[in-house]
Short mmCIF file of C-alpha atoms in Angstrom, two decimals:
data_model
loop_
_atom_site.label_atom_id
_atom_site.label_comp_id
_atom_site.label_asym_id
_atom_site.label_seq_id
_atom_site.Cartn_x
_atom_site.Cartn_y
_atom_site.Cartn_z
CA UNK V 1 119.32 112.87 136.74
CA UNK V 2 120.25 115.58 134.10
CA UNK V 3 117.55 118.28 132.99
CA UNK V 4 117.30 116.63 129.46
CA UNK V 5 116.74 113.48 131.21
CA UNK V 6 113.88 114.78 133.06
CA UNK V 7 112.38 116.36 130.30
CA UNK V 8 112.60 113.23 127.98
CA UNK V 9 110.72 111.57 131.39
CA UNK V 10 108.26 114.19 131.44
CA UNK V 11 107.63 113.37 127.80
CA UNK V 12 107.09 109.47 128.10
CA UNK V 13 104.66 110.24 131.06
CA UNK V 14 102.69 113.02 128.97
CA UNK V 15 102.35 110.31 126.26
CA UNK V 16 100.83 108.25 129.09
CA UNK V 17 97.98 110.83 129.88
CA UNK V 18 98.04 109.04 133.15
CA UNK V 19 98.35 112.39 135.14
CA UNK V 20 96.44 114.53 132.63
CA UNK V 21 93.53 112.35 132.43
CA UNK V 22 91.90 110.02 134.32
CA UNK V 23 94.21 106.74 135.16
CA UNK V 24 93.19 103.41 133.72
CA UNK V 25 90.97 101.26 136.23
CA UNK V 26 92.96 98.40 135.49
CA UNK V 27 95.67 100.09 138.13
CA UNK V 28 93.60 99.77 141.07
CA UNK V 29 93.43 96.25 140.59
CA UNK V 30 97.15 95.52 140.00
CA UNK V 31 97.84 97.99 143.24
CA UNK V 32 95.10 96.01 145.51
CA UNK V 33 96.96 92.18 144.32
CA UNK V 34 100.44 94.01 145.34
CA UNK V 35 99.23 95.26 148.63
CA UNK V 36 98.18 91.72 149.45
CA UNK V 37 100.91 89.32 147.94
CA UNK V 38 103.19 91.64 150.03
CA UNK V 39 100.51 91.25 153.13
CA UNK V 40 101.04 95.06 153.69
CA UNK V 41 98.28 97.74 154.29
CA UNK V 42 99.26 100.05 151.65
CA UNK V 43 100.38 100.11 147.85
CA UNK V 44 100.68 102.64 145.50
CA UNK V 45 101.91 103.96 141.62
CA UNK V 46 103.64 106.36 141.83
CA UNK V 47 104.20 108.34 138.98
CA UNK V 48 107.20 110.89 139.19
CA UNK V 49 107.69 113.88 137.07
CA UNK V 50 110.35 116.56 137.16
CA UNK V 51 108.70 118.66 140.22
CA UNK V 52 106.02 116.14 140.89
CA UNK V 53 105.61 112.73 142.95
CA UNK V 54 101.48 111.85 141.69
CA UNK V 55 100.21 108.91 143.61
CA UNK V 56 97.29 107.88 140.49
CA UNK V 57 96.42 104.55 142.19
CA UNK V 58 96.34 103.53 145.90
CA UNK V 59 95.30 101.20 148.42
CA UNK V 60 95.04 101.70 152.18
CA UNK V 61 95.21 105.42 152.20
CA UNK V 62 93.46 108.39 149.91
CA UNK V 63 96.11 109.15 146.80
CA UNK V 64 97.86 113.09 146.77
CA UNK V 65 100.36 114.38 145.24
CA UNK V 66 103.26 116.02 146.61
CA UNK V 67 106.31 117.40 145.11
CA UNK V 68 109.61 115.22 143.90
CA UNK V 69 112.24 116.42 146.64
CA UNK V 70 109.79 115.09 149.47
CA UNK V 71 109.13 111.72 147.44
CA UNK V 72 110.54 108.35 148.73
CA UNK V 73 110.55 106.90 145.25
CA UNK V 74 112.34 109.62 143.54
CA UNK V 75 115.12 108.74 145.95
CA UNK V 76 114.44 104.62 144.88
CA UNK V 77 114.47 106.01 141.40
CA UNK V 78 117.93 107.01 141.71
CA UNK V 79 118.84 104.40 143.08
CA UNK V 80 117.86 101.75 140.25
CA UNK V 81 116.65 99.02 140.14
CA UNK V 82 114.09 96.84 142.95
CA UNK V 83 115.04 98.67 146.73
CA UNK V 84 113.40 96.72 149.59
CA UNK V 85 114.15 98.87 153.00
CA UNK V 86 112.87 96.98 156.16
CA UNK V 87 112.70 99.83 158.16
CA UNK V 88 113.08 102.99 156.18
CA UNK V 89 113.73 105.15 160.33
CA UNK V 90 117.12 103.43 159.93
CA UNK V 91 118.54 103.77 156.56
CA UNK V 92 120.00 106.67 155.89
CA UNK V 93 118.64 107.15 152.46
CA UNK V 94 115.05 107.33 153.59
CA UNK V 95 115.56 108.73 157.61
CA UNK V 96 115.19 112.34 157.32
CA UNK V 97 112.51 112.07 154.12
CA UNK V 98 109.46 113.83 155.62
CA UNK V 99 106.84 110.53 154.56
CA UNK V 100 109.40 108.78 157.12
CA UNK V 101 110.39 111.72 159.73
CA UNK V 102 106.94 112.46 160.49
CA UNK V 103 105.83 115.84 158.45
CA UNK V 104 104.15 113.76 155.57
CA UNK V 105 103.91 110.08 157.69
CA UNK V 106 105.58 107.34 159.55
CA UNK V 107 106.62 104.59 157.07
CA UNK V 108 108.62 101.56 158.06
CA UNK V 109 108.56 99.09 155.27
CA UNK V 110 109.54 100.56 151.88
CA UNK V 111 109.81 98.97 148.72
CA UNK V 112 109.70 100.48 145.07
CA UNK V 113 110.17 98.99 141.70
CA UNK V 114 110.47 101.30 138.97
CA UNK V 115 108.01 101.25 136.42
CA UNK V 116 109.90 101.58 133.05
CA UNK V 117 109.10 101.77 129.53
CA UNK V 118 109.79 100.27 126.62
CA UNK V 119 112.45 102.80 125.69
CA UNK V 120 114.11 102.55 129.43
CA UNK V 121 112.75 105.54 130.94
CA UNK V 122 112.08 105.44 134.75
CA UNK V 123 108.26 106.88 134.97
CA UNK V 124 107.24 106.08 138.21
CA UNK V 125 107.22 103.20 140.55
CA UNK V 126 104.67 100.48 142.40
CA UNK V 127 105.56 101.02 145.85
CA UNK V 128 104.41 99.37 148.99
CA UNK V 129 105.02 99.78 152.60
CA UNK V 130 104.00 99.84 156.29
CA UNK V 131 104.09 101.53 159.28
CA UNK V 132 105.36 98.36 161.26
CA UNK V 133 108.97 97.12 159.88
CA UNK V 134 108.98 93.90 157.81
CA UNK V 135 110.67 91.60 155.62
CA UNK V 136 109.78 90.43 151.66
CA UNK V 137 110.93 87.24 150.62
CA UNK V 138 112.16 86.44 147.26
CA UNK V 139 108.67 85.30 145.44
CA UNK V 140 106.92 88.37 146.87
CA UNK V 141 110.16 90.47 145.52
CA UNK V 142 109.39 88.24 141.86
CA UNK V 143 105.76 89.20 142.03
CA UNK V 144 106.37 93.11 142.86
CA UNK V 145 108.73 92.95 139.86
CA UNK V 146 105.93 91.49 137.21
CA UNK V 147 103.23 93.47 138.91
CA UNK V 148 105.14 96.53 137.80
CA UNK V 149 105.74 95.51 134.29
CA UNK V 150 102.12 94.71 134.05
CA UNK V 151 101.21 97.76 134.78
CA UNK V 152 103.17 99.06 132.10
CA UNK V 153 101.32 97.01 130.13
CA UNK V 154 98.38 98.62 130.74
CA UNK V 155 99.94 102.11 130.46
CA UNK V 156 101.50 101.34 126.85
CA UNK V 157 97.87 99.53 126.16
CA UNK V 158 96.08 102.26 126.88
CA UNK V 159 98.40 104.84 124.90
CA UNK V 160 97.70 102.55 122.10
CA UNK V 161 93.85 102.69 122.28
CA UNK V 162 94.07 106.32 122.82
CA UNK V 163 95.67 106.70 119.68
CA UNK V 164 93.91 104.50 117.68
CA UNK V 165 90.86 106.15 118.38
CA UNK V 166 92.49 109.11 117.67
CA UNK V 167 93.25 107.59 113.81
CA UNK V 168 89.90 106.00 114.04
CA UNK V 169 88.19 109.73 114.40
CA UNK V 170 90.69 111.47 112.00
CA UNK V 171 89.99 108.91 109.23
CA UNK V 172 86.04 109.65 110.16
CA UNK V 173 86.37 113.46 109.56
CA UNK V 174 88.46 112.46 106.21
CA UNK V 175 85.89 110.36 104.90
CA UNK V 176 82.82 113.10 105.97
CA UNK V 177 85.15 115.39 104.34
CA UNK V 178 85.69 113.09 101.42
CA UNK V 179 81.67 112.32 100.96
CA UNK V 180 81.29 115.73 100.96
CA UNK V 181 84.39 117.19 98.45
CA UNK V 182 82.48 114.05 95.90
CA UNK V 183 79.21 115.65 96.21
CA UNK V 184 80.21 118.96 95.52
CA UNK V 185 82.48 117.87 92.61
CA UNK V 186 78.88 115.79 91.50
CA UNK V 187 76.77 119.11 91.44
CA UNK V 188 79.91 121.28 89.80
CA UNK V 189 80.30 118.45 87.35
CA UNK V 190 76.43 118.56 86.84
CA UNK V 191 76.05 122.13 86.69
CA UNK V 192 78.87 122.68 84.22
CA UNK V 193 77.78 119.48 82.09
CA UNK V 194 74.82 121.67 81.95
CA UNK V 195 75.95 124.82 81.00
CA UNK V 196 78.17 123.44 78.12
CA UNK V 197 75.50 120.77 76.92
CA UNK V 198 73.02 123.75 76.44
CA UNK V 199 75.54 125.92 73.53
CA UNK V 200 76.86 122.79 72.20
CA UNK V 201 73.46 121.46 71.19
CA UNK V 202 73.07 124.87 69.32
CA UNK V 203 76.08 124.49 67.62
CA UNK V 204 75.50 121.03 66.66
CA UNK V 205 71.84 121.93 65.70
CA UNK V 206 73.64 124.86 63.60
CA UNK V 207 75.93 122.52 61.82
CA UNK V 208 72.96 120.10 61.33
CA UNK V 209 70.80 123.28 59.54
CA UNK V 210 74.10 124.09 57.55
CA UNK V 211 75.01 121.04 56.31
CA UNK V 212 71.41 119.97 55.05
CA UNK V 213 71.18 123.70 52.80
CA UNK V 214 74.78 122.22 51.62
CA UNK V 215 73.56 119.36 50.37
CA UNK V 216 70.70 120.62 48.54
CA UNK V 217 73.06 123.65 47.22
CA UNK V 218 76.09 120.44 46.53
CA UNK V 219 78.73 121.65 47.58
CA UNK V 220 80.66 118.81 48.79
CA UNK V 221 83.86 120.99 50.17
CA UNK V 222 81.79 123.12 52.67
CA UNK V 223 80.19 119.48 53.44
CA UNK V 224 83.36 118.05 54.22
CA UNK V 225 84.52 120.71 56.73
CA UNK V 226 80.89 120.71 58.35
CA UNK V 227 81.27 116.89 58.69
CA UNK V 228 84.41 117.41 60.38
CA UNK V 229 82.54 119.82 62.62
CA UNK V 230 79.24 117.76 63.94
CA UNK V 231 82.29 114.84 64.67
CA UNK V 232 83.75 117.07 67.11
CA UNK V 233 80.55 118.36 68.34
CA UNK V 234 79.92 114.42 69.63
CA UNK V 235 83.32 114.13 71.05
CA UNK V 236 82.88 117.02 73.08
CA UNK V 237 79.63 115.92 74.44
CA UNK V 238 80.80 112.28 74.98
CA UNK V 239 83.80 113.82 76.92
CA UNK V 240 81.33 115.65 78.69
CA UNK V 241 79.21 112.47 79.49
CA UNK V 242 82.36 110.77 80.40
CA UNK V 243 83.56 113.35 82.44
CA UNK V 244 80.18 113.74 84.57
CA UNK V 245 80.40 110.09 84.87
CA UNK V 246 83.61 110.39 86.45
CA UNK V 247 82.49 113.24 89.25
CA UNK V 248 79.14 111.27 90.02
CA UNK V 249 81.50 108.17 91.15
CA UNK V 250 82.32 107.77 94.73
CA UNK V 251 79.26 109.09 96.46
CA UNK V 252 76.39 106.39 97.54
CA UNK V 253 76.48 102.79 96.67
CA UNK V 254 73.40 100.74 96.89
CA UNK V 255 75.24 97.17 97.69
CA UNK V 256 73.15 93.97 96.56
CA UNK V 257 74.56 90.64 95.32
CA UNK V 258 75.78 91.46 91.69
CA UNK V 259 75.70 87.67 89.70
CA UNK V 260 79.00 88.27 86.79
CA UNK V 261 77.64 85.29 85.39
CA UNK V 262 74.30 86.77 84.21
CA UNK V 263 75.68 90.25 83.82
CA UNK V 264 78.81 89.53 81.68
CA UNK V 265 76.50 88.31 79.01
CA UNK V 266 74.03 91.14 78.86
CA UNK V 267 77.55 93.62 78.66
CA UNK V 268 78.46 91.57 75.56
CA UNK V 269 75.32 91.74 73.35
CA UNK V 270 75.23 95.40 74.12
CA UNK V 271 79.63 95.37 72.81
CA UNK V 272 78.08 93.16 69.99
CA UNK V 273 79.10 95.74 67.27
CA UNK V 274 82.96 96.29 68.75
CA UNK V 275 82.76 92.45 69.55
CA UNK V 276 82.07 91.70 65.91
CA UNK V 277 84.34 88.86 64.81
CA UNK V 278 85.87 88.81 68.25
CA UNK V 279 86.37 85.49 70.10
CA UNK V 280 85.20 85.45 73.49
CA UNK V 281 85.50 82.96 76.11
CA UNK V 282 83.85 82.58 79.40
CA UNK V 283 85.25 81.39 82.69
CA UNK V 284 83.88 81.10 85.86
CA UNK V 285 82.37 84.17 87.50
CA UNK V 286 81.17 84.69 91.10
CA UNK V 287 78.59 86.76 93.31
CA UNK V 288 80.06 89.67 94.39
CA UNK V 289 78.68 92.63 96.85
CA UNK V 290 77.77 95.90 95.05
CA UNK V 291 76.62 98.08 92.80
CA UNK V 292 75.32 96.61 90.24
CA UNK V 293 75.17 99.54 87.18
CA UNK V 294 78.70 100.81 88.35
CA UNK V 295 80.33 97.31 88.38
CA UNK V 296 78.59 96.55 85.28
CA UNK V 297 79.94 99.92 83.62
CA UNK V 298 83.55 98.72 84.73
CA UNK V 299 83.78 95.74 83.34
CA UNK V 300 82.04 96.53 80.13
CA UNK V 301 85.11 99.38 80.04
CA UNK V 302 86.95 96.79 79.95
CA UNK V 303 85.90 94.63 78.01
CA UNK V 304 85.27 97.02 75.34
CA UNK V 305 89.17 98.28 75.65
CA UNK V 306 90.14 94.75 75.18
CA UNK V 307 87.76 94.70 71.73
CA UNK V 308 89.34 98.17 71.07
CA UNK V 309 93.25 97.51 71.56
CA UNK V 310 93.57 94.65 68.82
CA UNK V 311 96.29 93.39 66.94
CA UNK V 312 96.57 95.27 63.39
CA UNK V 313 93.96 92.60 60.94
CA UNK V 314 93.17 89.91 64.12
CA UNK V 315 90.13 89.55 65.80
CA UNK V 316 89.83 90.14 69.29
CA UNK V 317 90.46 87.09 71.64
CA UNK V 318 89.34 88.24 75.13
CA UNK V 319 88.66 85.89 78.08
CA UNK V 320 86.63 86.88 81.18
CA UNK V 321 87.57 84.91 84.45
CA UNK V 322 86.69 85.51 87.78
CA UNK V 323 88.86 83.40 90.83
CA UNK V 324 88.98 83.72 94.89
CA UNK V 325 91.76 85.74 95.96
CA UNK V 326 92.41 86.44 99.97
CA UNK V 327 89.01 87.57 101.09
CA UNK V 328 87.60 88.70 98.03
CA UNK V 329 87.07 87.81 94.59
CA UNK V 330 89.60 88.77 91.33
CA UNK V 331 88.15 89.43 87.83
CA UNK V 332 90.24 89.13 85.08
CA UNK V 333 89.67 90.70 80.96
CA UNK V 334 92.59 89.06 78.73
CA UNK V 335 93.19 89.46 75.57
CA UNK V 336 95.72 89.45 72.88
CA UNK V 337 96.30 92.67 72.04
CA UNK V 338 99.41 94.91 71.97
CA UNK V 339 100.06 94.84 75.00
CA UNK V 340 101.04 97.74 77.15
CA UNK V 341 104.56 98.65 78.80
CA UNK V 342 104.84 98.53 82.66
CA UNK V 343 105.52 102.20 83.18
CA UNK V 344 101.93 102.95 81.46
CA UNK V 345 100.27 100.41 83.22
CA UNK V 346 99.34 102.93 86.09
CA UNK V 347 99.11 105.85 84.53
CA UNK V 348 96.33 104.71 82.03
CA UNK V 349 94.26 105.18 85.47
CA UNK V 350 94.94 109.12 85.54
CA UNK V 351 91.78 111.25 83.61
CA UNK V 352 92.17 112.50 80.33
CA UNK V 353 95.72 109.47 79.79
CA UNK V 354 95.13 108.26 76.30
CA UNK V 355 98.42 106.28 75.35
CA UNK V 356 96.78 105.97 71.35
CA UNK V 357 95.71 109.09 70.47
CA UNK V 358 94.01 108.08 67.63
CA UNK V 359 91.92 105.88 69.09
CA UNK V 360 88.21 106.76 69.77
CA UNK V 361 87.89 107.68 73.64
CA UNK V 362 88.20 110.52 76.19
CA UNK V 363 90.60 109.04 78.24
CA UNK V 364 88.35 108.98 80.97
CA UNK V 365 87.33 105.28 81.73
CA UNK V 366 89.74 103.56 83.01
CA UNK V 367 90.21 106.81 85.78
CA UNK V 368 86.05 106.38 86.38
CA UNK V 369 87.01 102.13 86.69
CA UNK V 370 89.69 102.67 89.28
CA UNK V 371 87.03 105.25 91.20
CA UNK V 372 84.27 102.46 91.50
CA UNK V 373 86.76 100.01 91.93
CA UNK V 374 87.96 102.17 94.81
CA UNK V 375 84.63 103.63 96.71
CA UNK V 376 83.85 99.26 96.81
CA UNK V 377 86.34 98.81 98.79
CA UNK V 378 88.63 97.06 95.97
CA UNK V 379 91.64 97.43 93.86
CA UNK V 380 92.28 97.69 89.77
CA UNK V 381 95.04 97.22 87.67
CA UNK V 382 96.70 95.95 84.47
CA UNK V 383 99.25 93.68 83.45
CA UNK V 384 100.99 91.56 80.76
CA UNK V 385 99.17 88.30 79.82
CA UNK V 386 101.59 85.68 79.39
CA UNK V 387 102.21 84.36 75.58
CA UNK V 388 100.99 88.38 74.37
CA UNK V 389 98.33 91.19 75.38
CA UNK V 390 97.28 92.18 78.63
CA UNK V 391 95.10 91.83 81.40
CA UNK V 392 92.75 93.93 82.99
CA UNK V 393 91.86 92.69 86.77
CA UNK V 394 89.75 94.09 89.14
CA UNK V 395 89.80 93.14 92.99
CA UNK V 396 86.68 93.47 95.12
CA UNK V 397 86.36 92.27 98.50
CA UNK V 398 83.73 90.25 100.25
CA UNK V 399 80.77 92.21 101.51
#
């Protein structure tokens, strides 16, 4: 084998960690079965690197490590395919090998089946042998091939299980880091909102006092300027509250059964002003598992948007429905409003994005909805409604 081929074999062996770590215990059972089927006293799984032979499972003798150049199975791998030798002392390929001629053993009968990885690398052999000459029949040869394939299956399963465990550990670390990040974000947002509220409240109070003085003095131009400033402080206060709500999402959830059929009427009552004149229809709504307060906020935001973005001069038409979808529930809030361009359907979930600058709101609402839904393991999106309008949908998994 070339140096490059040996290097790639070493890499394949390393990926199974069969030399560096304790081998899978299932290998011992296969080796014992191989000795039993062939009616020989000794069998082993040999893993052959560029420099050494490692007997990682054995029956009938104590497993050990030897140099590659002393290995009978290294010779067999260079030959390729299954090798069966009735008497190695009479075979010119093996008779001078130290495992045959005496220094390391007195092998006579010898058979080896290569262990081929799915990528075609021969990483070792399933080897059976005896100190007495003997033969193998065709059934025993077939069984030897089958058991070698099963050894590779065991190694593949062990490798994939190890990779899966590593991935799970990384996911756990990422989850813990995300929890810490959310906690820091919530704490930071809380501190910032507190630091902003105090001076903003002072400004608002000063503006109210100034407005009263101007009203008493009847200065219309000044009162108009103060009124605009007061509206600006109110918008700023709303933005601070929205940012704080956005930052707090993603922490611990209080999971319980949430009966949407009971929650939605409460939401409609809270939005009575915004829904004045609207035509709202309710379909069947499921019971889902989640944080009632946060899910209620999501639906309230979606219904409020449906009421807000209507066609000029027309009342809102809103349909709120739920249906089974895979291993979860899909809840839809559909309107007959202006609709949304497909290119904007994803962008509106980014913080501070507002498609209509003239509309009320901070551009935080849908971003917060997405954080809430994702914290519940779900998905959220917007899509055109057949006949005009928009469908805002939320998918939530079963508990």
